[in-house]
mmCIF file of C-alpha atoms in Angstrom:
data_model
loop_
_atom_site.group_PDB
_atom_site.id
_atom_site.type_symbol
_atom_site.label_atom_id
_atom_site.label_comp_id
_atom_site.label_asym_id
_atom_site.label_seq_id
_atom_site.Cartn_x
_atom_site.Cartn_y
_atom_site.Cartn_z
ATOM 1 C CA MET A 4 -30.586 -11.135 16.437
ATOM 2 C CA ALA A 5 -29.589 -10.072 12.907
ATOM 3 C CA THR A 6 -30.194 -11.677 9.531
ATOM 4 C CA ILE A 7 -27.685 -12.604 6.850
ATOM 5 C CA LYS A 8 -28.464 -13.206 3.184
ATOM 6 C CA ILE A 9 -26.762 -16.251 1.749
ATOM 7 C CA PRO A 10 -25.552 -16.134 -1.875
ATOM 8 C CA THR A 11 -27.156 -18.633 -4.244
ATOM 9 C CA PRO A 12 -24.114 -20.957 -4.546
ATOM 10 C CA LEU A 13 -24.002 -21.472 -0.765
ATOM 11 C CA ARG A 14 -27.707 -22.068 -0.154
ATOM 12 C CA ALA A 15 -27.243 -25.822 -0.544
ATOM 13 C CA TYR A 16 -25.446 -25.633 2.819
ATOM 14 C CA THR A 17 -28.262 -23.726 4.559
ATOM 15 C CA GLY A 18 -31.083 -26.091 3.654
ATOM 16 C CA GLY A 19 -31.973 -23.922 0.672
ATOM 17 C CA ASN A 20 -32.611 -20.878 2.867
ATOM 18 C CA ALA A 21 -31.692 -17.532 1.320
ATOM 19 C CA GLU A 22 -31.776 -15.759 4.684
ATOM 20 C CA VAL A 23 -30.647 -16.999 8.096
ATOM 21 C CA ASN A 24 -31.061 -15.562 11.607
ATOM 22 C CA VAL A 25 -27.706 -15.061 13.312
ATOM 23 C CA ALA A 26 -26.560 -13.807 16.706
ATOM 24 C CA GLY A 27 -23.472 -11.806 17.570
ATOM 25 C CA ALA A 28 -22.244 -8.312 18.416
ATOM 26 C CA THR A 29 -19.595 -8.181 15.665
ATOM 27 C CA VAL A 30 -19.260 -9.462 12.111
ATOM 28 C CA SER A 31 -16.758 -12.029 13.372
ATOM 29 C CA ALA A 32 -19.232 -13.321 15.974
ATOM 30 C CA ILE A 33 -22.024 -13.364 13.374
ATOM 31 C CA LEU A 34 -19.919 -15.480 10.993
ATOM 32 C CA GLY A 35 -18.949 -17.711 13.919
ATOM 33 C CA ASP A 36 -22.610 -18.314 14.708
ATOM 34 C CA LEU A 37 -23.408 -18.883 11.022
ATOM 35 C CA THR A 38 -20.674 -21.475 10.566
ATOM 36 C CA THR A 39 -21.636 -23.169 13.839
ATOM 37 C CA GLN A 40 -25.176 -23.551 12.536
ATOM 38 C CA PHE A 41 -23.949 -24.651 9.100
ATOM 39 C CA PRO A 42 -20.369 -26.011 9.403
ATOM 40 C CA GLU A 43 -20.095 -26.914 5.703
ATOM 41 C CA LEU A 44 -20.064 -23.192 4.896
ATOM 42 C CA ARG A 45 -16.773 -22.616 6.651
ATOM 43 C CA PRO A 46 -14.262 -23.801 3.988
ATOM 44 C CA HIS A 47 -15.990 -21.627 1.394
ATOM 45 C CA LEU A 48 -15.807 -18.506 3.566
ATOM 46 C CA PHE A 49 -12.513 -18.934 5.406
ATOM 47 C CA ASN A 50 -8.999 -20.002 4.549
ATOM 48 C CA GLY A 51 -7.842 -21.124 7.981
ATOM 49 C CA GLU A 52 -8.832 -18.233 10.250
ATOM 50 C CA GLU A 53 -8.768 -15.619 7.476
ATOM 51 C CA LEU A 54 -11.842 -14.573 5.524
ATOM 52 C CA ARG A 55 -11.184 -15.470 1.888
ATOM 53 C CA ASN A 56 -10.393 -12.337 -0.066
ATOM 54 C CA PHE A 57 -13.172 -12.946 -2.611
ATOM 55 C CA VAL A 58 -15.802 -13.059 0.156
ATOM 56 C CA ASN A 59 -17.450 -9.693 0.787
ATOM 57 C CA ILE A 60 -19.589 -9.014 3.858
ATOM 58 C CA PHE A 61 -22.025 -6.134 3.678
ATOM 59 C CA ILE A 62 -24.158 -4.515 6.376
ATOM 60 C CA GLY A 63 -26.905 -2.832 4.435
ATOM 61 C CA ASP A 64 -25.132 -1.257 1.453
ATOM 62 C CA GLU A 65 -21.728 -0.975 3.132
ATOM 63 C CA ASP A 66 -18.788 -3.334 2.729
ATOM 64 C CA VAL A 67 -17.416 -4.012 6.222
ATOM 65 C CA ARG A 68 -13.866 -3.760 4.802
ATOM 66 C CA TYR A 69 -14.465 -0.007 4.748
ATOM 67 C CA ARG A 70 -15.524 -0.020 8.407
ATOM 68 C CA ASN A 71 -13.702 -2.198 10.928
ATOM 69 C CA GLY A 72 -13.634 -5.442 8.970
ATOM 70 C CA LEU A 73 -14.541 -8.479 11.044
ATOM 71 C CA ASP A 74 -14.541 -6.281 14.162
ATOM 72 C CA THR A 75 -17.366 -4.122 12.796
ATOM 73 C CA GLU A 76 -20.173 -3.920 15.334
ATOM 74 C CA VAL A 77 -23.562 -5.380 14.470
ATOM 75 C CA GLU A 78 -26.822 -4.066 15.905
ATOM 76 C CA PRO A 79 -29.898 -6.216 16.503
ATOM 77 C CA GLY A 80 -32.051 -6.117 13.375
ATOM 78 C CA ASP A 81 -29.121 -5.381 11.039
ATOM 79 C CA LYS A 82 -29.301 -7.017 7.627
ATOM 80 C CA LEU A 83 -25.999 -8.550 6.567
ATOM 81 C CA ARG A 84 -25.190 -10.123 3.253
ATOM 82 C CA ILE A 85 -22.449 -12.349 1.844
ATOM 83 C CA ILE A 86 -21.585 -11.272 -1.695
ATOM 84 C CA PRO A 87 -19.052 -13.274 -3.684
ATOM 85 C CA SER A 88 -16.507 -11.649 -5.916
ATOM 86 C CA ILE A 89 -16.881 -13.493 -9.199
ATOM 87 C CA ALA A 90 -13.555 -13.758 -10.958
ATOM 88 C CA GLY A 91 -11.834 -15.981 -13.460
ATOM 89 C CA GLY A 92 -8.860 -16.187 -15.723
ATOM 90 C CA ARG A 93 -7.028 -18.458 -18.087
ATOM 91 C CA MET B 14 -24.401 -31.622 -13.521
ATOM 92 C CA GLU B 15 -26.008 -30.827 -16.840
ATOM 93 C CA LEU B 16 -26.479 -27.286 -18.169
ATOM 94 C CA VAL B 17 -29.062 -26.789 -20.900
ATOM 95 C CA ILE B 18 -28.916 -23.558 -22.929
ATOM 96 C CA SER B 19 -30.611 -22.582 -26.168
ATOM 97 C CA THR B 20 -28.422 -22.078 -29.210
ATOM 98 C CA ASP B 21 -29.728 -18.472 -29.370
ATOM 99 C CA LEU B 22 -28.625 -17.637 -25.805
ATOM 100 C CA HIS B 23 -25.292 -19.375 -26.312
ATOM 101 C CA ASP B 24 -24.801 -17.421 -29.520
ATOM 102 C CA HIS B 25 -25.610 -14.204 -27.633
ATOM 103 C CA LEU B 26 -22.935 -14.767 -24.974
ATOM 104 C CA ALA B 27 -20.374 -16.126 -27.456
ATOM 105 C CA ARG B 28 -20.759 -13.020 -29.656
ATOM 106 C CA HIS B 29 -20.098 -10.881 -26.578
ATOM 107 C CA LEU B 30 -16.956 -12.874 -25.807
ATOM 108 C CA GLU B 31 -15.768 -12.530 -29.408
ATOM 109 C CA ASN B 32 -16.284 -8.766 -29.095
ATOM 110 C CA THR B 33 -14.248 -8.523 -25.882
ATOM 111 C CA PHE B 34 -11.331 -10.443 -27.475
ATOM 112 C CA PRO B 35 -8.354 -10.197 -26.957
ATOM 113 C CA ASN B 36 -9.538 -9.475 -23.412
ATOM 114 C CA GLU B 37 -11.637 -11.753 -21.266
ATOM 115 C CA GLY B 38 -15.369 -11.180 -20.993
ATOM 116 C CA GLY B 39 -18.095 -12.723 -18.912
ATOM 117 C CA GLY B 40 -21.474 -12.550 -17.272
ATOM 118 C CA PHE B 41 -24.133 -14.505 -15.413
ATOM 119 C CA LEU B 42 -26.505 -17.363 -16.207
ATOM 120 C CA VAL B 43 -30.022 -17.291 -14.722
ATOM 121 C CA GLY B 44 -32.733 -19.921 -14.966
ATOM 122 C CA ASN B 45 -34.287 -22.962 -13.299
ATOM 123 C CA ILE B 46 -32.900 -26.033 -11.581
ATOM 124 C CA VAL B 47 -34.681 -29.365 -12.109
ATOM 125 C CA GLY B 48 -32.929 -32.199 -10.271
ATOM 126 C CA ASP B 49 -29.303 -32.102 -11.387
ATOM 127 C CA THR B 50 -30.090 -30.143 -14.549
ATOM 128 C CA ARG B 51 -29.850 -26.365 -14.861
ATOM 129 C CA HIS B 52 -31.904 -24.730 -17.584
ATOM 130 C CA VAL B 53 -30.625 -21.312 -18.660
ATOM 131 C CA THR B 54 -33.413 -18.853 -19.468
ATOM 132 C CA GLU B 55 -31.418 -15.601 -19.314
ATOM 133 C CA VAL B 56 -27.866 -14.478 -20.030
ATOM 134 C CA HIS B 57 -26.596 -11.276 -18.390
ATOM 135 C CA LEU B 58 -23.496 -9.718 -19.946
ATOM 136 C CA VAL B 59 -21.349 -8.054 -17.272
ATOM 137 C CA GLU B 60 -18.413 -5.721 -17.816
ATOM 138 C CA ASN B 61 -14.920 -6.902 -16.915
ATOM 139 C CA THR B 62 -13.723 -4.658 -14.049
ATOM 140 C CA PHE B 63 -10.301 -6.233 -13.524
ATOM 141 C CA ALA B 64 -7.381 -3.799 -13.974
ATOM 142 C CA SER B 65 -7.362 -3.010 -17.708
ATOM 143 C CA GLU B 66 -3.764 -4.125 -18.263
ATOM 144 C CA GLU B 67 -4.631 -7.567 -16.823
ATOM 145 C CA GLN B 68 -7.900 -8.151 -18.696
ATOM 146 C CA PHE B 69 -6.189 -10.249 -21.378
ATOM 147 C CA HIS B 70 -6.053 -13.075 -18.807
ATOM 148 C CA ARG B 71 -8.366 -12.015 -15.950
ATOM 149 C CA TYR B 72 -12.066 -11.351 -15.477
ATOM 150 C CA LEU B 73 -13.837 -9.742 -12.513
ATOM 151 C CA ALA B 74 -17.530 -8.883 -12.181
ATOM 152 C CA GLU B 75 -18.412 -5.850 -10.082
ATOM 153 C CA VAL B 76 -19.932 -6.900 -6.741
ATOM 154 C CA GLY B 77 -23.008 -4.738 -7.307
ATOM 155 C CA GLU B 78 -23.805 -6.637 -10.504
ATOM 156 C CA PHE B 79 -23.890 -9.961 -8.615
ATOM 157 C CA GLN B 80 -26.149 -8.349 -6.015
ATOM 158 C CA ARG B 81 -28.529 -6.870 -8.599
ATOM 159 C CA ILE B 82 -28.811 -9.995 -10.764
ATOM 160 C CA GLU B 83 -29.254 -12.310 -7.752
ATOM 161 C CA ASP B 84 -31.939 -10.038 -6.252
ATOM 162 C CA GLU B 85 -33.820 -9.874 -9.542
ATOM 163 C CA ALA B 86 -33.635 -13.659 -9.952
ATOM 164 C CA ASP B 87 -34.809 -14.277 -6.365
ATOM 165 C CA ALA B 88 -37.730 -11.865 -6.776
ATOM 166 C CA ARG B 89 -38.933 -13.744 -9.845
ATOM 167 C CA GLY B 90 -38.459 -17.248 -8.434
ATOM 168 C CA LEU B 91 -35.471 -17.935 -10.678
ATOM 169 C CA SER B 92 -31.972 -19.035 -9.706
ATOM 170 C CA LEU B 93 -28.572 -17.554 -10.370
ATOM 171 C CA LEU B 94 -27.155 -20.711 -11.952
ATOM 172 C CA GLY B 95 -23.585 -19.673 -12.542
ATOM 173 C CA TYR B 96 -21.388 -17.539 -14.691
ATOM 174 C CA PHE B 97 -19.521 -17.653 -17.979
ATOM 175 C CA HIS B 98 -16.216 -16.199 -19.070
ATOM 176 C CA SER B 99 -13.802 -16.492 -21.947
ATOM 177 C CA HIS B 100 -10.302 -17.873 -22.191
ATOM 178 C CA PRO B 101 -8.743 -15.940 -25.090
ATOM 179 C CA ASP B 102 -6.423 -18.145 -27.167
ATOM 180 C CA HIS B 103 -6.538 -20.750 -24.427
ATOM 181 C CA PRO B 104 -8.464 -24.015 -23.824
ATOM 182 C CA ALA B 105 -11.915 -23.975 -22.168
ATOM 183 C CA VAL B 106 -10.413 -25.598 -19.100
ATOM 184 C CA PRO B 107 -10.414 -24.009 -15.610
ATOM 185 C CA SER B 108 -7.154 -22.498 -14.439
ATOM 186 C CA GLU B 109 -5.755 -22.497 -10.908
ATOM 187 C CA PHE B 110 -6.989 -18.901 -10.636
ATOM 188 C CA ASP B 111 -10.485 -20.130 -11.589
ATOM 189 C CA ARG B 112 -10.354 -22.861 -8.932
ATOM 190 C CA THR B 113 -9.195 -20.673 -6.066
ATOM 191 C CA HIS B 114 -11.924 -18.110 -6.836
ATOM 192 C CA ALA B 115 -14.706 -20.621 -7.517
ATOM 193 C CA TRP B 116 -17.923 -21.269 -5.617
ATOM 194 C CA PRO B 117 -19.646 -24.614 -5.093
ATOM 195 C CA TYR B 118 -22.965 -25.402 -6.803
ATOM 196 C CA PHE B 119 -22.203 -22.794 -9.448
ATOM 197 C CA ALA B 120 -22.027 -23.670 -13.135
ATOM 198 C CA TYR B 121 -18.823 -22.353 -14.729
ATOM 199 C CA LEU B 122 -19.221 -22.057 -18.487
ATOM 200 C CA ILE B 123 -15.865 -21.387 -20.131
ATOM 201 C CA VAL B 124 -15.647 -20.411 -23.788
ATOM 202 C CA SER B 125 -12.354 -20.671 -25.609
ATOM 203 C CA VAL B 126 -12.023 -17.788 -28.088
ATOM 204 C CA ARG B 127 -9.213 -18.188 -30.601
ATOM 205 C CA SER B 128 -8.158 -15.300 -32.844
ATOM 206 C CA GLY B 129 -11.443 -13.597 -32.033
ATOM 207 C CA GLN B 130 -13.682 -16.562 -32.926
ATOM 208 C CA ARG B 131 -15.483 -18.890 -30.503
ATOM 209 C CA ALA B 132 -13.809 -22.290 -30.570
ATOM 210 C CA GLU B 133 -15.151 -24.468 -27.769
ATOM 211 C CA SER B 134 -17.527 -24.221 -24.783
ATOM 212 C CA ARG B 135 -17.315 -26.497 -21.728
ATOM 213 C CA ILE B 136 -19.142 -26.549 -18.419
ATOM 214 C CA TRP B 137 -17.529 -27.150 -15.009
ATOM 215 C CA GLU B 138 -18.479 -27.337 -11.342
ATOM 216 C CA LEU B 139 -16.214 -26.991 -8.298
ATOM 217 C CA ALA B 140 -15.869 -30.175 -6.219
ATOM 218 C CA ALA B 141 -17.212 -29.832 -2.666
ATOM 219 C CA ASN B 142 -13.662 -30.132 -1.256
ATOM 220 C CA ARG B 143 -12.582 -27.208 -3.495
ATOM 221 C CA GLU B 144 -9.629 -29.236 -4.819
ATOM 222 C CA ALA B 145 -10.741 -29.699 -8.439
ATOM 223 C CA PHE B 146 -13.323 -28.926 -11.062
ATOM 224 C CA ILE B 147 -15.638 -31.646 -12.340
ATOM 225 C CA GLU B 148 -16.741 -31.379 -15.957
ATOM 226 C CA GLY B 149 -20.475 -31.383 -16.560
ATOM 227 C CA GLN B 150 -22.565 -31.934 -19.657
ATOM 228 C CA LEU B 151 -23.374 -28.926 -21.829
ATOM 229 C CA SER B 152 -26.554 -29.468 -23.843
ATOM 230 C CA PHE B 153 -28.183 -27.216 -26.426
ATOM 231 C CA SER B 154 -31.908 -26.819 -26.927
#
């Protein structure tokens, strides 16, 4: 089991919890478990099957894009985090 | 959704956005949530890290700044309420770029800055289906 920190704007979909226990051997499996537990999260994280490009997944201090992306392996006890890219424009 | 901010804090962020003109500027709003009302107690100015040649119409906060400000808010029992950014020489109305990059339950304060002077501030929230923004009430204390 690993844990994943939920960003403030998505905590309404996790019963107000900032941290959730999740199971899975890869980031993809972890996000699958997360969105099975809390299905309303899915449209804010994924566009179809693709992770939205302003959604960043970290394991510890490392962005999984710089490892193997959604295929990055997750060890029991790892601390994951969803960090939004905050962007705007006229 | 109602966002309540003091005139002093609003002046602080608006001055920053006037200073970043003709480029976009922005930052985060931290405070408390009571029912459907968000009370801003802190404004955090955050550098625009979008490619410099695009900053006249784009704003991007560095991921580490979100992480730091959210962690500090959580540790003190406060909430990251949302973020603000400017629309230089443009209305304080969300763009399609704003909508596709927006997060639910976040307050989006947009300040129109015209010729370097603040012109209008409006508050918006993304609809749960992500298809539109809903305007909220901006109140000053």
